[in-house]
PDB file of C-alpha atoms in Angstrom:
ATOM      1  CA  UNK T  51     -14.646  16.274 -18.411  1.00  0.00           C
ATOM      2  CA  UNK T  52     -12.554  13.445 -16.308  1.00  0.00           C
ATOM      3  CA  UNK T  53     -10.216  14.917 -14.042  1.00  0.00           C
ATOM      4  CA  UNK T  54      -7.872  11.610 -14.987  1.00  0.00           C
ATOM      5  CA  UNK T  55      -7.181  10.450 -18.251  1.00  0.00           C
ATOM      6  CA  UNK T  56      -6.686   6.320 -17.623  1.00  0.00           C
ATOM      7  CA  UNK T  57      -4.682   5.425 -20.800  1.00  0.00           C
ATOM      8  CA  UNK T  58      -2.075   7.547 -18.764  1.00  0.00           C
ATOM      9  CA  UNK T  59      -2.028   4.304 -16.421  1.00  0.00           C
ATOM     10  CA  UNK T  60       0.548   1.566 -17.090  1.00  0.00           C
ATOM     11  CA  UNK T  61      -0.758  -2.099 -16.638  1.00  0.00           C
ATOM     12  CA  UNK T  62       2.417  -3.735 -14.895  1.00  0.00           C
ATOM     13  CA  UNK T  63       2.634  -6.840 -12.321  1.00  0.00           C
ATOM     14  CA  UNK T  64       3.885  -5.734  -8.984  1.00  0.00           C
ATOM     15  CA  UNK T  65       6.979  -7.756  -9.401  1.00  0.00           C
ATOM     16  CA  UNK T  66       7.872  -5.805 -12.524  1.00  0.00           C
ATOM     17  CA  UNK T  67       6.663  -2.295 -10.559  1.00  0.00           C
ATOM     18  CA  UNK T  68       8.775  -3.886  -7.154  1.00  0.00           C
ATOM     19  CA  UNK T  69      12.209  -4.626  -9.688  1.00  0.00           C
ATOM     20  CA  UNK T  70      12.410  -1.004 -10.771  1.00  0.00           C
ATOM     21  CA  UNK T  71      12.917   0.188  -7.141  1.00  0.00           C
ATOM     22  CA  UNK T  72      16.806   0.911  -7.763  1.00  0.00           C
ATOM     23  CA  UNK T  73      15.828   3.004 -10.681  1.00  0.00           C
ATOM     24  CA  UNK T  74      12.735   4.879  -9.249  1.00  0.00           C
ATOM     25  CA  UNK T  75      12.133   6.438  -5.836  1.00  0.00           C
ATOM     26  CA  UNK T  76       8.691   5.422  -4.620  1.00  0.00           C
ATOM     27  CA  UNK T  77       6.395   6.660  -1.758  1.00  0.00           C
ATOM     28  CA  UNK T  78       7.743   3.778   0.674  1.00  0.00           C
ATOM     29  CA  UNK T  79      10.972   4.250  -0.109  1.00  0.00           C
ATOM     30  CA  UNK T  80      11.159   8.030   0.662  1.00  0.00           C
ATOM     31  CA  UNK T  81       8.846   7.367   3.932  1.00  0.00           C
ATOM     32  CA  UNK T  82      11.570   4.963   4.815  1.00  0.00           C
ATOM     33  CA  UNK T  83      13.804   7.582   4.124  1.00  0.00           C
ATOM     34  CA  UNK T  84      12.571  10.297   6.253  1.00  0.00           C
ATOM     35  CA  UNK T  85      12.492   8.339   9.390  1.00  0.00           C
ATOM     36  CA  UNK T  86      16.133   6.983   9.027  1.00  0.00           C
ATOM     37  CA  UNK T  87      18.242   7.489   5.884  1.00  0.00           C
ATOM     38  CA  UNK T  88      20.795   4.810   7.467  1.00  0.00           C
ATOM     39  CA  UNK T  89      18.082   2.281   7.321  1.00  0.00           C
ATOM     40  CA  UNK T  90      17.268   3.262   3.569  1.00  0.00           C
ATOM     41  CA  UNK T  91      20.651   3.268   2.201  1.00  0.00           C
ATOM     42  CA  UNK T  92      20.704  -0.675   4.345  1.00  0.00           C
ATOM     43  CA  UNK T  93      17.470  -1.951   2.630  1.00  0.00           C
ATOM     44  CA  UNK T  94      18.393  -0.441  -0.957  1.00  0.00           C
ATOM     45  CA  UNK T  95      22.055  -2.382  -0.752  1.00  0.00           C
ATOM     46  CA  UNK T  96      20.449  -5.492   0.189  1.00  0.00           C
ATOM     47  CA  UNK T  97      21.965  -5.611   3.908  1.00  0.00           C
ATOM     48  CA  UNK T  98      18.023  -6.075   5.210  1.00  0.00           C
ATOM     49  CA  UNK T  99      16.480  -9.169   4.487  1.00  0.00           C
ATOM     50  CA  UNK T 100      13.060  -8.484   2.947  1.00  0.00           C
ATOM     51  CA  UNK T 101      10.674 -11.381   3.374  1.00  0.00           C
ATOM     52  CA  UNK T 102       7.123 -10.665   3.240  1.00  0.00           C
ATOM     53  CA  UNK T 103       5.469 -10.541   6.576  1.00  0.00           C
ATOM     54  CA  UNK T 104       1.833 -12.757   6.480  1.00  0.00           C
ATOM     55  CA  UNK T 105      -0.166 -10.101   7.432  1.00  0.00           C
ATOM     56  CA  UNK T 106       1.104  -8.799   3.720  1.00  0.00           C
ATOM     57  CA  UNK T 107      -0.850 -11.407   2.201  1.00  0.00           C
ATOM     58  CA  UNK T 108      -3.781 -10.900   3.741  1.00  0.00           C
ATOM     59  CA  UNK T 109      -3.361  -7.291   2.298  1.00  0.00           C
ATOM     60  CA  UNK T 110      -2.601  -7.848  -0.570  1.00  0.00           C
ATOM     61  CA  UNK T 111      -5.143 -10.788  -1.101  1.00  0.00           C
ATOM     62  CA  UNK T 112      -7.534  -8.235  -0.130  1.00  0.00           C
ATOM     63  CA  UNK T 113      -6.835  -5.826  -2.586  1.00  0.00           C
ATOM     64  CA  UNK T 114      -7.001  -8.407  -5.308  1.00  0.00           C
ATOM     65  CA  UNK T 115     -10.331  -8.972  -4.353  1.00  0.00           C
ATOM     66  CA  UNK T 116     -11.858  -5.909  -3.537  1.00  0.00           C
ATOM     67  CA  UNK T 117     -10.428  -4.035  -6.323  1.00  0.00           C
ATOM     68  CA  UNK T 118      -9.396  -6.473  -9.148  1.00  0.00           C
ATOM     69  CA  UNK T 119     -12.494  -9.029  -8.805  1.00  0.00           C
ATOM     70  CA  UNK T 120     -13.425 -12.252  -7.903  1.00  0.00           C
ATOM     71  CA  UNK T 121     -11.423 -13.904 -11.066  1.00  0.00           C
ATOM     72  CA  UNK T 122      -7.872 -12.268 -10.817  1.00  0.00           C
ATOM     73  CA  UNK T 123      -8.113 -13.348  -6.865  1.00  0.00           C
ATOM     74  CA  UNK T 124      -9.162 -16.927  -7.566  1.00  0.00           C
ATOM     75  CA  UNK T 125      -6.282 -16.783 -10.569  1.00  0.00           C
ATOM     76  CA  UNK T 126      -3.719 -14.803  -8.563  1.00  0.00           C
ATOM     77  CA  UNK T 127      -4.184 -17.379  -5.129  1.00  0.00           C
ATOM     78  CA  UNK T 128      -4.783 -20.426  -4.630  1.00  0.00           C
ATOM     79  CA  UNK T 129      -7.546 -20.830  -1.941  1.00  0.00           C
ATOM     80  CA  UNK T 130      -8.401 -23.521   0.918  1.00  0.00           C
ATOM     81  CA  UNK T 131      -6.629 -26.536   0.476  1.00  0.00           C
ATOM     82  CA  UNK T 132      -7.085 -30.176   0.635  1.00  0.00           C
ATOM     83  CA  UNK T 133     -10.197 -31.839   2.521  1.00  0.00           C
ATOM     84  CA  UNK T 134      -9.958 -34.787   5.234  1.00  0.00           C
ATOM     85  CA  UNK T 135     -12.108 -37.813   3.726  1.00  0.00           C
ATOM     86  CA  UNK T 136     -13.129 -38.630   7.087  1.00  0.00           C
ATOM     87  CA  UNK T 137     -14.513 -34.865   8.254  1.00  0.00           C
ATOM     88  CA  UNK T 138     -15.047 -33.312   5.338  1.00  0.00           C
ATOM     89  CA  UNK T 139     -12.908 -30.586   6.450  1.00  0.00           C
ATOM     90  CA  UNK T 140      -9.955 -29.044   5.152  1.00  0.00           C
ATOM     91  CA  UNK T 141      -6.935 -30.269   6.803  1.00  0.00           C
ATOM     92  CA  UNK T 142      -4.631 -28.185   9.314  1.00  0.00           C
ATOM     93  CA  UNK T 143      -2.096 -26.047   8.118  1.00  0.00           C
ATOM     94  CA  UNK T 144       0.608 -27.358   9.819  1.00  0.00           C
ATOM     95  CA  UNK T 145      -0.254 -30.750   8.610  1.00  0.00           C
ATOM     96  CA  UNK T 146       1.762 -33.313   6.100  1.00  0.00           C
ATOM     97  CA  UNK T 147      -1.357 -33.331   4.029  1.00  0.00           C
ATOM     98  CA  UNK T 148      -2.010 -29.310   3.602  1.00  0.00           C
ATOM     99  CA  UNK T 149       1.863 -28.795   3.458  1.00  0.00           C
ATOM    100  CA  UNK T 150       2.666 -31.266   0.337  1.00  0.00           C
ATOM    101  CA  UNK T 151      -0.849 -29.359  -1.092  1.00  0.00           C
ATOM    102  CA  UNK T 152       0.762 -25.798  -0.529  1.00  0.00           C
ATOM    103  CA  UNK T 153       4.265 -27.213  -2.248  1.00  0.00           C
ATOM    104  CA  UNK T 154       2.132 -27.783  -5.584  1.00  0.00           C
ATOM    105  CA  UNK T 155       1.122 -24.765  -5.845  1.00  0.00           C
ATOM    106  CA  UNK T 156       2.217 -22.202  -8.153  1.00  0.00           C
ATOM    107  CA  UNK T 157       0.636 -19.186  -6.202  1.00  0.00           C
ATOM    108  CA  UNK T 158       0.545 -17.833  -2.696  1.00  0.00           C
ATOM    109  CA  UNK T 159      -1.817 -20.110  -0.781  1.00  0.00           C
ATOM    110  CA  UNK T 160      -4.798 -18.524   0.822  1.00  0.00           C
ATOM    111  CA  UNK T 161      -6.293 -21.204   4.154  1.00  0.00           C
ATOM    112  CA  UNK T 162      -9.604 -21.475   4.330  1.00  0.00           C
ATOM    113  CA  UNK T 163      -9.586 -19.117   7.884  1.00  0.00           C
ATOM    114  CA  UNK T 164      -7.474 -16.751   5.482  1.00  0.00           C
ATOM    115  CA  UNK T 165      -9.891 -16.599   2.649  1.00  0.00           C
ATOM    116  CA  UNK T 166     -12.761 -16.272   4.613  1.00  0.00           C
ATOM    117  CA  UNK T 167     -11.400 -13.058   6.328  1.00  0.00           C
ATOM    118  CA  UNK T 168     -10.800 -11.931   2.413  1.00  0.00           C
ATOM    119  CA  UNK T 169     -14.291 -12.512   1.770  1.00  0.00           C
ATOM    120  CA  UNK T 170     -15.332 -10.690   5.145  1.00  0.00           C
ATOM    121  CA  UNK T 171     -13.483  -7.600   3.989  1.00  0.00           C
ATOM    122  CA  UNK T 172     -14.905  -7.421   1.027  1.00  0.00           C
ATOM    123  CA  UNK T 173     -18.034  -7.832   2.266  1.00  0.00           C
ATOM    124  CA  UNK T 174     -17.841  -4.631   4.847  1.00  0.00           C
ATOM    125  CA  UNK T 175     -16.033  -2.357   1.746  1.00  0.00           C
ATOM    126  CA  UNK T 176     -19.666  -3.421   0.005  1.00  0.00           C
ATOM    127  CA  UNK T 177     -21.846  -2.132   2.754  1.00  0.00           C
ATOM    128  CA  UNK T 178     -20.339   1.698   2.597  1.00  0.00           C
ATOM    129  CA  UNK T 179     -22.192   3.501  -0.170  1.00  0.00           C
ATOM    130  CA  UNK T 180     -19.170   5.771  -0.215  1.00  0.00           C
ATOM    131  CA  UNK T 181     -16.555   3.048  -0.952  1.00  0.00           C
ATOM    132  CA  UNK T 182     -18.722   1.551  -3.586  1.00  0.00           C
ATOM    133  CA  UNK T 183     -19.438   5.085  -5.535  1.00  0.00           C
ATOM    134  CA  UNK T 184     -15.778   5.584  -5.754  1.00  0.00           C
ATOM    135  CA  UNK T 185     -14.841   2.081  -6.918  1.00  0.00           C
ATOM    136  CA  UNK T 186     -17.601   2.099  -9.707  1.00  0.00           C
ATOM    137  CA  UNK T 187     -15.841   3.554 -11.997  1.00  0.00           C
ATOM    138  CA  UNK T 188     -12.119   3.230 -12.432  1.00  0.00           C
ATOM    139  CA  UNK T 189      -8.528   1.269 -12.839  1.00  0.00           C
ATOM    140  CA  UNK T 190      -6.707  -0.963 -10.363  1.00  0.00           C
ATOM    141  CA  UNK T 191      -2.919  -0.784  -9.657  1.00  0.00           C
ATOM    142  CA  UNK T 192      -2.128   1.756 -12.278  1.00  0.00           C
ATOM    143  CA  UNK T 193       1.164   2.769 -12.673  1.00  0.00           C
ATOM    144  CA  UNK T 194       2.595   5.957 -13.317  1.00  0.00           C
ATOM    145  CA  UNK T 195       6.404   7.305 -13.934  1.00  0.00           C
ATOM    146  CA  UNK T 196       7.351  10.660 -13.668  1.00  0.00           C
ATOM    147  CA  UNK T 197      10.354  12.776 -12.753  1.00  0.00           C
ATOM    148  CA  UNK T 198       9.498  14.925  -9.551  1.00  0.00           C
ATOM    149  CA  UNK T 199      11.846  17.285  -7.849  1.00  0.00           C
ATOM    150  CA  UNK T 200      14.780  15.939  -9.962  1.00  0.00           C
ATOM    151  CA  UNK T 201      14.616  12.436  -9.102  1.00  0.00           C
ATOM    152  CA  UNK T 202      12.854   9.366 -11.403  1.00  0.00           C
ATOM    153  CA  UNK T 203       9.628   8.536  -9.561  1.00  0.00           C
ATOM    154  CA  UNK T 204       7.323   5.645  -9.273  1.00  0.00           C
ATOM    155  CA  UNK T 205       3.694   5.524  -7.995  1.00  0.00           C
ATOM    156  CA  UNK T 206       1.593   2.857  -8.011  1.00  0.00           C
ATOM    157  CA  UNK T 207      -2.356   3.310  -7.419  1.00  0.00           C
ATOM    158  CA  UNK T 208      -4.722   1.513  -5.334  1.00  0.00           C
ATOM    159  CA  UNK T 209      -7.446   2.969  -7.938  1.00  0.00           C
ATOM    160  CA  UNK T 210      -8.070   5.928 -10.222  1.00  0.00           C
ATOM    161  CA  UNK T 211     -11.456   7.035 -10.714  1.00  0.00           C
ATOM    162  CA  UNK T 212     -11.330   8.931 -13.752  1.00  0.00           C
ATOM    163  CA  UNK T 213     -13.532  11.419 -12.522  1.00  0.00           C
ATOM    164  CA  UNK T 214     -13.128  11.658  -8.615  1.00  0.00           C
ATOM    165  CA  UNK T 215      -9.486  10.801  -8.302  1.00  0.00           C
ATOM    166  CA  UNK T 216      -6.688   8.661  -5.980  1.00  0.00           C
ATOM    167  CA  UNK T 217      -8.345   5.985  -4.055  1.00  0.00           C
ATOM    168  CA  UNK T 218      -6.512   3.736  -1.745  1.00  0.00           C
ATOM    169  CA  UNK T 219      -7.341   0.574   0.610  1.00  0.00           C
ATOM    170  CA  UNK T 220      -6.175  -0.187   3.323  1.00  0.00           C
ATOM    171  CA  UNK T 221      -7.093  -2.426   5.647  1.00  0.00           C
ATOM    172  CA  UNK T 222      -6.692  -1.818   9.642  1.00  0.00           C
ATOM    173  CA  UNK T 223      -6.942  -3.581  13.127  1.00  0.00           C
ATOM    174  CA  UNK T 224      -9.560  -1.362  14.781  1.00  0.00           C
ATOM    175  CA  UNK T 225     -11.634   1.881  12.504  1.00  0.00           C
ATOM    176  CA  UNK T 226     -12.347   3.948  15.797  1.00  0.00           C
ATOM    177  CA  UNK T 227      -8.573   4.160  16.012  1.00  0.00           C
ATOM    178  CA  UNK T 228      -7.486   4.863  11.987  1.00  0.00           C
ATOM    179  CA  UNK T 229      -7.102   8.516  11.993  1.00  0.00           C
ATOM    180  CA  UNK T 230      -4.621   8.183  14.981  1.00  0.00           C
ATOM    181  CA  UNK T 231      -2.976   5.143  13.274  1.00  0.00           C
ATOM    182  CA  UNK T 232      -2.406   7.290   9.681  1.00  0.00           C
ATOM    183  CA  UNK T 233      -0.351  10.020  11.254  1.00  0.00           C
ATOM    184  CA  UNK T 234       1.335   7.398  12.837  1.00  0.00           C
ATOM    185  CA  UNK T 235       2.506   5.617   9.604  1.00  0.00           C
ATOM    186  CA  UNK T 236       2.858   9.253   7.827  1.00  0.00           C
ATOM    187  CA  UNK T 237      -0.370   8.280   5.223  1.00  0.00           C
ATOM    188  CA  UNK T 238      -0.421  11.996   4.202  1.00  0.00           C
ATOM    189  CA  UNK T 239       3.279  11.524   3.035  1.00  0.00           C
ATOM    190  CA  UNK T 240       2.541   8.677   0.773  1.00  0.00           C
ATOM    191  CA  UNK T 241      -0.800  10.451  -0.906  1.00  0.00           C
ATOM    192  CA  UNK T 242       0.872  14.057  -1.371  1.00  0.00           C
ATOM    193  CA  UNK T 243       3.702  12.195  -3.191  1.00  0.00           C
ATOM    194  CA  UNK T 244       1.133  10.051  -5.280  1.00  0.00           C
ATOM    195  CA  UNK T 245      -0.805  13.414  -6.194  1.00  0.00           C
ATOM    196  CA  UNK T 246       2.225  15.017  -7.015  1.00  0.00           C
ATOM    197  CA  UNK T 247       4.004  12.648  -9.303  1.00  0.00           C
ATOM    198  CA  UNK T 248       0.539  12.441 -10.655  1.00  0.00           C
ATOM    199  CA  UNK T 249       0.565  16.397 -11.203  1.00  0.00           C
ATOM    200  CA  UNK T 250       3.590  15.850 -13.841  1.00  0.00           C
ATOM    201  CA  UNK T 251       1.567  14.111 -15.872  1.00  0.00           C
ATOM    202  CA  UNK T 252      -1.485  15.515 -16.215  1.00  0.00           C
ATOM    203  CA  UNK T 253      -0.534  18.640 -14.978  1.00  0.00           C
ATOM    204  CA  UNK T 254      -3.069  19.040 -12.012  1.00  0.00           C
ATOM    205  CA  UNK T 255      -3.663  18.086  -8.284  1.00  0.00           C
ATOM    206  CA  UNK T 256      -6.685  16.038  -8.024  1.00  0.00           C
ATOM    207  CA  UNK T 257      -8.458  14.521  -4.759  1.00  0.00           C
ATOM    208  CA  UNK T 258      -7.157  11.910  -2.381  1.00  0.00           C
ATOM    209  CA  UNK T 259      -9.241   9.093  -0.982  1.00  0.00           C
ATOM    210  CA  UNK T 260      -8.609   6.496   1.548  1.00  0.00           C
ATOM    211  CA  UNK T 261     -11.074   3.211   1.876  1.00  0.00           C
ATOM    212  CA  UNK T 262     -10.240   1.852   5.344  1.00  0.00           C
ATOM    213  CA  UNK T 263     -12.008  -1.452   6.071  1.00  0.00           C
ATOM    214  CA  UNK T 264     -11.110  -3.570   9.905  1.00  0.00           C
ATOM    215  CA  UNK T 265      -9.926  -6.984   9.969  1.00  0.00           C
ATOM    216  CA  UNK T 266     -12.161  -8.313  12.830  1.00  0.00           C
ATOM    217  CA  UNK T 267     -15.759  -8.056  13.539  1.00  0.00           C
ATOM    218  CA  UNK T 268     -17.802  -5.906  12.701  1.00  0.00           C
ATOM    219  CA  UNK T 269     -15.419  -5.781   9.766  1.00  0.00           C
ATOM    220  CA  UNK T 270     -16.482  -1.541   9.643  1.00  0.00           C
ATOM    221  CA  UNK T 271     -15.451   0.360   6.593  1.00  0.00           C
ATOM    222  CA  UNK T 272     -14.889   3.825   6.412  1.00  0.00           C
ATOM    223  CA  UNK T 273     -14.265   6.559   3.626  1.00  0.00           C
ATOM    224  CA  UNK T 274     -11.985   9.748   4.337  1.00  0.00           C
ATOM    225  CA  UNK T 275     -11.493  12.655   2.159  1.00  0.00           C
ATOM    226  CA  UNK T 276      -7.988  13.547   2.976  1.00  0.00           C
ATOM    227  CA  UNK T 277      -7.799  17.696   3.712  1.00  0.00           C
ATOM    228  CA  UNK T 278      -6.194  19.935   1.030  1.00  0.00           C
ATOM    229  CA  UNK T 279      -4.326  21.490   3.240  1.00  0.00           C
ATOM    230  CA  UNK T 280      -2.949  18.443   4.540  1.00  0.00           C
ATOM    231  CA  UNK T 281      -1.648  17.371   1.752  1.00  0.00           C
ATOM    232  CA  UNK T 282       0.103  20.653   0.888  1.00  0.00           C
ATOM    233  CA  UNK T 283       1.626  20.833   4.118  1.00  0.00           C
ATOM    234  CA  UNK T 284       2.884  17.076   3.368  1.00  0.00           C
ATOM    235  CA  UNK T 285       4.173  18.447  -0.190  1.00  0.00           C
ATOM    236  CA  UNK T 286       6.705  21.101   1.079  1.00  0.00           C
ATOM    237  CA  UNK T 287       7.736  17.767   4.025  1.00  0.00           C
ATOM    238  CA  UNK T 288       8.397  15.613   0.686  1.00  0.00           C
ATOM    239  CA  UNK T 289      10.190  17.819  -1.161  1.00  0.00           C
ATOM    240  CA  UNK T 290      12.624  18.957   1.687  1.00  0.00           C
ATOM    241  CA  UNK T 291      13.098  15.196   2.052  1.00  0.00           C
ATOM    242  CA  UNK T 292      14.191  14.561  -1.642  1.00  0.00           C
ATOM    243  CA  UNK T 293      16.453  17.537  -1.669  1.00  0.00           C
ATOM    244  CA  UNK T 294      17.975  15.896   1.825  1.00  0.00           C
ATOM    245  CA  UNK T 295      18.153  12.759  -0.269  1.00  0.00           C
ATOM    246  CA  UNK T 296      20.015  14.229  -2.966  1.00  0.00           C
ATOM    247  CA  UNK T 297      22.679  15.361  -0.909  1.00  0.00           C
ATOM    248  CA  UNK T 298      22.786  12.177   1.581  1.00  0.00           C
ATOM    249  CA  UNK T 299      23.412  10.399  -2.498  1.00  0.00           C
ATOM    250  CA  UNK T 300      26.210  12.965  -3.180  1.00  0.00           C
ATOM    251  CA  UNK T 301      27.550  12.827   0.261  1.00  0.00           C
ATOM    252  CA  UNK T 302      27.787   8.901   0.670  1.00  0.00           C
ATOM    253  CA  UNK T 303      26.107   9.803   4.309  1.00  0.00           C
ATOM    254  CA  UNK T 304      23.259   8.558   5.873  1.00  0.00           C
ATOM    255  CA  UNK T 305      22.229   9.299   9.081  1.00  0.00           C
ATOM    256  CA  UNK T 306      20.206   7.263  11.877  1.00  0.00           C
ATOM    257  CA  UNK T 307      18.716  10.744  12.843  1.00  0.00           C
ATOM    258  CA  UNK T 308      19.758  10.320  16.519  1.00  0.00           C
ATOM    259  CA  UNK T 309      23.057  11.117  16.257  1.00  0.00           C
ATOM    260  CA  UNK T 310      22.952  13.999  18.742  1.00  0.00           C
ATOM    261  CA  UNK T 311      22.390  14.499  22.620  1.00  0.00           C
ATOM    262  CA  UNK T 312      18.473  14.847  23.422  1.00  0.00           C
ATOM    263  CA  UNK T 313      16.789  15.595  26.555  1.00  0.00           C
ATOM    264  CA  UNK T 314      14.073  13.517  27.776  1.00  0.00           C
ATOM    265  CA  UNK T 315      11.161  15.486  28.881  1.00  0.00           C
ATOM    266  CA  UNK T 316       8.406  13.216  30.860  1.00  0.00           C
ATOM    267  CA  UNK T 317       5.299  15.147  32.260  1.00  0.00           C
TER     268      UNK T 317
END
């Protein structure tokens, strides 16, 4: 019996998903919460401008490719861009030539450099037997809606293996140092509300996976089974975060967090 029933998975472009933010609270936005409600309540009125850092892309482009396939990344990017005649090389990207080329386009542009880093990633998420058992089977970007806690939620998922559960990429500067670098960006946050908002749904708490793969030589993967008890702990953080959310909406308040005397201790 599957532990995940995919036809519970909406099939939506991540500009639709990204456009429902007002209505639905999402993992990012209640991470982005917890650290500073002030800067939340900023980014949600439009005060913050929200342009796309590059490195993004490259994230993005990679999950295309690694999880959607070779022809939703070649239809979803366009990739290289126009050769000099007299090297047989593609031109600069800072050049008149490769700039007019990228203005054509009616798709993020991938540089060659770019696309061959894509390409490198994939390549190192295909040499970790674990990574490739648990994308076998299973759905890309699937979307699910639920209320949780009170409040209209959104996930979306990396990709649900029907019978193994929540799998997501990410990609990373260095593997030795990923662990350290997830409870740094609060990882265990993001998956316990995913499971969660998941729960209401099918009405059970199924396993969390990350894929981590580097973005530099030796391009490493690796494959972590995040800890039950991790997760739970990061449930009751979540949920005392939504009901501070609640009243911060009621309230009109929103707090930087630092609002009070501290004391610097330096050993």
């Amino acid at each position: 019996m599957s532990l995940i029933d995919l036809t519970i998975l909406k099939d939506e472009p991540a500009e639709v998903y990204h456009a429902k933010a007002n209505e639905y609270l999402s993992s990012h936005q209640l991470n982005e919460f917890m650290q500073c409600p002030f800067l939340y309540q900023k980014r949600r009125a439009g005060l913050i401008d929200t342009q796309e850092p590059s490195a993004f892309l490259i994230g993005r482009a990679a999950h295309t490719r690694i999880l959607e396939g070779i022809e939703a990344y070649e239809s979803q990017y366009a990739i290289g861009g126009p050769i000099n005649p007299s090297t047989g090389k593609p031109y600069g990207n800072t050049t008149k030539k490769f700039l007019e080329w990228q203005e054509m386009q009616q798709k993020p542009v991938l540089p060659i450099e770019k696309a061959e880093l894509i390409a490198s990633l994939y390549s190192g998420v295909q040499m970790n037997r674990y990574a490739c058992q648990l994308l076998e089977n299973g759905k890309a970007e699937g979307v699910v809606r639920a209320e949780y806690c009170g409040l209209p939620c959104q996930i979306r998922i990396d990709w649900t293996n029907p019978e193994l559960g929540i799998v997501d990429l990410k990609t990373c500067d260095n593997l030795t140092w990923f662990e350290s670098d997830a409870r740094r960006f609060g990882y265990q946050y993001q998956f316990a509300f995913y499971q969660n908002v998941l729960d209401q749904v099918i009405g059970r708490m199924v396993p969390v996976y990350i894929i981590a793969v580097e973005k530099q030589e030796p391009y490493r993967c690796g494959v972590w089974q995040v800890n039950s008890e991790t997760l739970l702990l990061a449930r009751a953080e979540i949920e005392a975060a939504i009901e501070r959310l609640k009243v911060a909406k009621t309230s009109d308040q929103w707090s930087t967090g630092y609002e009070e005397l501290r004391i610097l201790n330096i050993a």
